[in-house]
PDB file of C-alpha atoms in Angstrom:
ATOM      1  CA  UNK A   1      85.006-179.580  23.578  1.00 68.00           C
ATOM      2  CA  UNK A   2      81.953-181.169  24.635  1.00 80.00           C
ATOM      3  CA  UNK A   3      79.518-178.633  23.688  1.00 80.00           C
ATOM      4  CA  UNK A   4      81.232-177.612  19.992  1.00 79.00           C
ATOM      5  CA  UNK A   5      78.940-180.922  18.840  1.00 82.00           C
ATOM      6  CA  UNK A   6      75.798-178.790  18.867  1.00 84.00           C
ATOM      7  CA  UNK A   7      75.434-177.022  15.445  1.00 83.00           C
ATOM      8  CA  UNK A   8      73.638-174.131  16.502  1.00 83.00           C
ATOM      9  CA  UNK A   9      75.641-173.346  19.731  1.00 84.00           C
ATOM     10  CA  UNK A  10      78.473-170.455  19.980  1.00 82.00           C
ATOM     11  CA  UNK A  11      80.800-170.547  22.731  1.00 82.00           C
ATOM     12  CA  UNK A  12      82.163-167.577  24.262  1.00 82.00           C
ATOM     13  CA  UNK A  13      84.308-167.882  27.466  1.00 80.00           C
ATOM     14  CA  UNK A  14      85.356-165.167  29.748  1.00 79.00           C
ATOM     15  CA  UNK A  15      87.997-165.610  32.042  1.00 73.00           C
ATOM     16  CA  UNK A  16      88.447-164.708  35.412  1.00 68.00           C
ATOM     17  CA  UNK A  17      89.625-161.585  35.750  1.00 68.00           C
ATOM     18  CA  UNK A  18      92.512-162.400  38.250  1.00 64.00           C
ATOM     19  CA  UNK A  19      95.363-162.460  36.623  1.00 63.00           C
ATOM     20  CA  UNK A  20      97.258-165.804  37.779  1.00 59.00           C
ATOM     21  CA  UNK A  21      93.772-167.369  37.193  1.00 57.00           C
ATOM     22  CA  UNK A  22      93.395-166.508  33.945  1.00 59.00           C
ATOM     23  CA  UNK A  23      97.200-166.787  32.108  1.00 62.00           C
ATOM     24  CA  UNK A  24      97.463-170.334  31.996  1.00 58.00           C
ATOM     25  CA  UNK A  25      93.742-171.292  30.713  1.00 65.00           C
ATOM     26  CA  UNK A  26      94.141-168.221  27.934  1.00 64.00           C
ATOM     27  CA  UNK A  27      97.328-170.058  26.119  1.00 65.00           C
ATOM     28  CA  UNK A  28      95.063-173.086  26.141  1.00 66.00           C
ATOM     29  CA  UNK A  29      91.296-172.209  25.191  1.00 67.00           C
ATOM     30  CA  UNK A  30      93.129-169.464  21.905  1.00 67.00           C
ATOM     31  CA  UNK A  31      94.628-173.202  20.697  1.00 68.00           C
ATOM     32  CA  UNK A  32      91.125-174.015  20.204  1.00 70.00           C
ATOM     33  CA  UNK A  33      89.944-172.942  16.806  1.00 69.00           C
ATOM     34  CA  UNK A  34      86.054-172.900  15.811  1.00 74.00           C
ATOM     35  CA  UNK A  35      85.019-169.843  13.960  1.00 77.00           C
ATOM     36  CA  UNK A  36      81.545-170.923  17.462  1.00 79.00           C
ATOM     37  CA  UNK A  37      84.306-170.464  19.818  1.00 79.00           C
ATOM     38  CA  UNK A  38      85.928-167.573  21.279  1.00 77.00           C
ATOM     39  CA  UNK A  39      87.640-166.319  24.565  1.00 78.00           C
ATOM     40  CA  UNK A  40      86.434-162.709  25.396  1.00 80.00           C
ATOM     41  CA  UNK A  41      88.617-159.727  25.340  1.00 79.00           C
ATOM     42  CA  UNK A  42      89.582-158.601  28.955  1.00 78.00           C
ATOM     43  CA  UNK A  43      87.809-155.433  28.196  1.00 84.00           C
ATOM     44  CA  UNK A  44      84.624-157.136  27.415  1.00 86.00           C
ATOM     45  CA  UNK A  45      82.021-155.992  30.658  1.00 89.00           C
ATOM     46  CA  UNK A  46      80.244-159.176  31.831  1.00 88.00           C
ATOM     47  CA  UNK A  47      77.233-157.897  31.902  1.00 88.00           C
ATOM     48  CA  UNK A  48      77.037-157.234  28.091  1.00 89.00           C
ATOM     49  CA  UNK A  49      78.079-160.766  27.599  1.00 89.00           C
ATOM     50  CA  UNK A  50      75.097-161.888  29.648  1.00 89.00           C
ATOM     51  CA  UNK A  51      72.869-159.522  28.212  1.00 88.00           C
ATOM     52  CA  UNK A  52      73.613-161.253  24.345  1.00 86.00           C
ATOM     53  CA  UNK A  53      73.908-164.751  26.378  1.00 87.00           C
ATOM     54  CA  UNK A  54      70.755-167.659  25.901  1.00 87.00           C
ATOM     55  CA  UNK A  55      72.878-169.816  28.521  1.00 90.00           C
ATOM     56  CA  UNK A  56      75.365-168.390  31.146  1.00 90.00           C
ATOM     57  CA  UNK A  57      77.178-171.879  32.637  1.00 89.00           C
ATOM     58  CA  UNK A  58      78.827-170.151  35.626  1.00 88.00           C
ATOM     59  CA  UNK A  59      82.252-171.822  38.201  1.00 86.00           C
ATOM     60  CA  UNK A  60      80.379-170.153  41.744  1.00 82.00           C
ATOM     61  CA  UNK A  61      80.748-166.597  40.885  1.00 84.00           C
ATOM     62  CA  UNK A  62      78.695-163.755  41.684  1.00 85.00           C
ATOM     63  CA  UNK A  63      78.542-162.321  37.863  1.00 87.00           C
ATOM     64  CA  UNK A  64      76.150-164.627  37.403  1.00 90.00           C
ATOM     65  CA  UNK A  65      73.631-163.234  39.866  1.00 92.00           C
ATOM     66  CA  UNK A  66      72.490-161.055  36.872  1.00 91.00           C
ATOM     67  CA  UNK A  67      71.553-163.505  34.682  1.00 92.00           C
ATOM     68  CA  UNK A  68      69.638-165.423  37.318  1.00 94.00           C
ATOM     69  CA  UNK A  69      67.916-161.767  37.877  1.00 92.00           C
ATOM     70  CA  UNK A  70      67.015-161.343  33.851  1.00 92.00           C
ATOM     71  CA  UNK A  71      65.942-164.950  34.064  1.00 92.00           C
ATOM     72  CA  UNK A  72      68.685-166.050  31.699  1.00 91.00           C
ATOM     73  CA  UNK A  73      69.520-169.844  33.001  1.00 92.00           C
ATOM     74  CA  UNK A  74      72.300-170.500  34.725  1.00 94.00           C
ATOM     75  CA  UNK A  75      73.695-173.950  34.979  1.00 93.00           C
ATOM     76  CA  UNK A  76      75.749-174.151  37.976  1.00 93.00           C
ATOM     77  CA  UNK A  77      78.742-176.484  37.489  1.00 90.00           C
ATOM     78  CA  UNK A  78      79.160-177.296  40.990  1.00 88.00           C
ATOM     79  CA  UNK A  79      81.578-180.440  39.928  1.00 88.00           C
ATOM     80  CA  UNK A  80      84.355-178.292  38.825  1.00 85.00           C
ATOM     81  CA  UNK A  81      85.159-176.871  42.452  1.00 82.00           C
ATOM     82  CA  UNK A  82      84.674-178.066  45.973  1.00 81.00           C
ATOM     83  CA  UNK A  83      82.344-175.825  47.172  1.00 80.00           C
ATOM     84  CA  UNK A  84      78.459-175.116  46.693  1.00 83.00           C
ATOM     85  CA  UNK A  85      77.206-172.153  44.709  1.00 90.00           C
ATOM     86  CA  UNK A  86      74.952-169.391  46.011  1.00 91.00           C
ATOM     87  CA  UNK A  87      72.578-169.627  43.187  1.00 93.00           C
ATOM     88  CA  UNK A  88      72.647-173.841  43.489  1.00 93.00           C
ATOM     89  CA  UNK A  89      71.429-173.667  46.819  1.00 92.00           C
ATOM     90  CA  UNK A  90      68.669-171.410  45.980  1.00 95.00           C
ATOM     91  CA  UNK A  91      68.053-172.516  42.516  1.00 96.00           C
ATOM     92  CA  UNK A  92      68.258-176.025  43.104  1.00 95.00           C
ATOM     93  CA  UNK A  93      67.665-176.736  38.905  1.00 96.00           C
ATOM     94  CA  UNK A  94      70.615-174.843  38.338  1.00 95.00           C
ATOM     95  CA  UNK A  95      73.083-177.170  40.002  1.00 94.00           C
ATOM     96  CA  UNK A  96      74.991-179.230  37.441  1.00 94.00           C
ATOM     97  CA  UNK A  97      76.657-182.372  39.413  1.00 93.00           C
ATOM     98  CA  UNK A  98      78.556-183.691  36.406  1.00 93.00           C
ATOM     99  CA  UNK A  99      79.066-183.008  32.932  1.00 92.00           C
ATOM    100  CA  UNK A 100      76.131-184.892  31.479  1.00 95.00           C
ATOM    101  CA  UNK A 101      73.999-182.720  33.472  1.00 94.00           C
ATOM    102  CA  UNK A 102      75.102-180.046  31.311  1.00 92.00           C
ATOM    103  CA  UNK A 103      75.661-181.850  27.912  1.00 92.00           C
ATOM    104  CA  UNK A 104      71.312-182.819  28.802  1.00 94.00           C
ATOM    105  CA  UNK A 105      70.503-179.430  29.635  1.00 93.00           C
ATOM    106  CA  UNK A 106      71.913-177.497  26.752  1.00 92.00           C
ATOM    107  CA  UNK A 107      70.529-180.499  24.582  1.00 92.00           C
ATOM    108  CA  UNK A 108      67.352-179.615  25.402  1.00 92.00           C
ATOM    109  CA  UNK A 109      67.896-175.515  25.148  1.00 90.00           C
ATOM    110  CA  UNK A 110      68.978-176.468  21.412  1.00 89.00           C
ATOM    111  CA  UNK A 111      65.307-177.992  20.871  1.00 89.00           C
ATOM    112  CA  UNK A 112      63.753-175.702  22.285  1.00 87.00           C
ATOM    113  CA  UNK A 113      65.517-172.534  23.824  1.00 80.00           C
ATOM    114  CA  UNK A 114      62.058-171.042  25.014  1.00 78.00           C
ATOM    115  CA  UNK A 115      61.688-173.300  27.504  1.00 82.00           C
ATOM    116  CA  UNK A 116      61.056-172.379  31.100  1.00 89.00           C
ATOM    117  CA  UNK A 117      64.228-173.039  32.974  1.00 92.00           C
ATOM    118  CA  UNK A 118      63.850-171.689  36.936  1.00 94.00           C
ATOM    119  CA  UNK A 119      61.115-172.497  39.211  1.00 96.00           C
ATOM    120  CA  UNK A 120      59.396-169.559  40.135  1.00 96.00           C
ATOM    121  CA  UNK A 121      59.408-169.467  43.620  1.00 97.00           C
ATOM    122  CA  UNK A 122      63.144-170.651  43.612  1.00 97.00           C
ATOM    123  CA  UNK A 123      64.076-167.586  41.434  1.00 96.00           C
ATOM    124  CA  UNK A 124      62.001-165.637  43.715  1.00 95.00           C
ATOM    125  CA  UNK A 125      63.563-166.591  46.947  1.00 93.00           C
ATOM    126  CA  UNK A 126      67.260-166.308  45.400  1.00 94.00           C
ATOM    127  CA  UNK A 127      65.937-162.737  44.168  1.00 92.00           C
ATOM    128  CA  UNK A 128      64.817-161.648  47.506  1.00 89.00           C
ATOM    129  CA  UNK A 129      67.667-163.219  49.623  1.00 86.00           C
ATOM    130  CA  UNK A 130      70.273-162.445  47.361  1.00 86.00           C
ATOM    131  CA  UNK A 131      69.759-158.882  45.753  1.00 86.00           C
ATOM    132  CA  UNK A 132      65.940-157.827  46.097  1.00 84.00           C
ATOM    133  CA  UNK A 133      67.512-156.532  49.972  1.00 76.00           C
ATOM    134  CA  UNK A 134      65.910-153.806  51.529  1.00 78.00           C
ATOM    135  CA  UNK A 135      68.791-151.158  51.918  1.00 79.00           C
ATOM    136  CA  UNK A 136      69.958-151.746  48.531  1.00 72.00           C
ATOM    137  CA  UNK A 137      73.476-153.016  50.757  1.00 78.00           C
ATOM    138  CA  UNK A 138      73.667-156.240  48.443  1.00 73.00           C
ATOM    139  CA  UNK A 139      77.591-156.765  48.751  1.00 78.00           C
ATOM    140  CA  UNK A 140      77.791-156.159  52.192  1.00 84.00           C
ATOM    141  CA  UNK A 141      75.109-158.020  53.309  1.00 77.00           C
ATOM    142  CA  UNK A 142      76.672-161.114  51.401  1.00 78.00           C
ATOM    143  CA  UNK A 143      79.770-160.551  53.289  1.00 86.00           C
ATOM    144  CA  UNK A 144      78.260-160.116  56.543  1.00 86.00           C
ATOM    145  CA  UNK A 145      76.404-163.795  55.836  1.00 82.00           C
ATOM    146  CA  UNK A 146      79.961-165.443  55.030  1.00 87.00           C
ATOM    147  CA  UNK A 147      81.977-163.747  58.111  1.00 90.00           C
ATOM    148  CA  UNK A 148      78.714-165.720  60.036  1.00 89.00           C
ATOM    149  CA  UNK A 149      79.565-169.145  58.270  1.00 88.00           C
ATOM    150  CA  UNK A 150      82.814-168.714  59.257  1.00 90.00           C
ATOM    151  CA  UNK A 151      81.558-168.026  63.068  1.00 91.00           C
ATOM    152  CA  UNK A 152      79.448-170.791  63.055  1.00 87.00           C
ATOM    153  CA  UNK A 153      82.317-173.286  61.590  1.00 86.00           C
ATOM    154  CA  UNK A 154      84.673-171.872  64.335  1.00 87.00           C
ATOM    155  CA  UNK A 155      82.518-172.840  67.062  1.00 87.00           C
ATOM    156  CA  UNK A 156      81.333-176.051  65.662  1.00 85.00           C
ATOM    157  CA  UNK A 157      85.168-176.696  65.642  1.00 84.00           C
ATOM    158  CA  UNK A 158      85.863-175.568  69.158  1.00 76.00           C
TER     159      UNK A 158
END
């Protein structure tokens, strides 16, 4: 693996917690042996792996939403699926378009992993659009934003 060349970097990948996504990538990744590398128990809370993480590198899901809140970086890798992530469009340094945008950015984390990573104001407005809502209704407001995508693509199509 790509980023098992950096000395000072441990790996630890969590899969996705539904089911048929997760059986056949377990068999593989446990065939990888590195005493840096391991694949997190299924009982293992995401948000205690982001709490110990330096790095999150998140596939478009929300978990990642609180590491962008602690300020933990988040590299997006938008080249892995066909769609655009939430905290990519915000958080426009997070978006990772290949994978030597993320073999550079953890690079330069290894040299020095006290680095600002987010733009302020981009962190900000993610923050406030995202889960800073007023009524506290985070999950519901982001469904109510992607039943009016779908609107909107509906009549575009029509």
């Amino acid at each position: 693996m790509m980023l098992m060349q950096f000395d000072n970097v441990r790996l630890i990948i969590k899969p996705h917690t539904r089911d048929y996504l997760q059986k056949p990538h377990k068999s593989i990744l446990k065939q990888l042996c590195s005493p840096r590398f391991e694949v997190a128990d299924d009982s293992a809370h995401s948000g205690a792996l982001i709490a110990k993480a330096d790095v999150i590198i998140d596939i478009a899901t929300s978990v990642a939403f609180e590491a962008v809140k602690r300020g933990i970086p988040v590299l997006s890798a938008d080249y892995l699926h066909a769609g655009y992530s939430t905290i990519a469009h915000y958080v426009p340094e997070t978006a990772m378009r290949c994978r030597d945008d993320i073999y550079h950015a953890v690079c330069s984390f290894t040299k020095n992993r006290y680095q600002q990573f987010y733009n302020a104001q981009h962190r900000a407005e993610f923050n406030r659009h995202m889960l800073d809502v007023p009524d506290g209704y985070v999950l519901e407001r982001y469904v109510s934003l992607l039943a009016a995508e779908v609107q909107d693509k509906k009549q575009l199509a029509a």
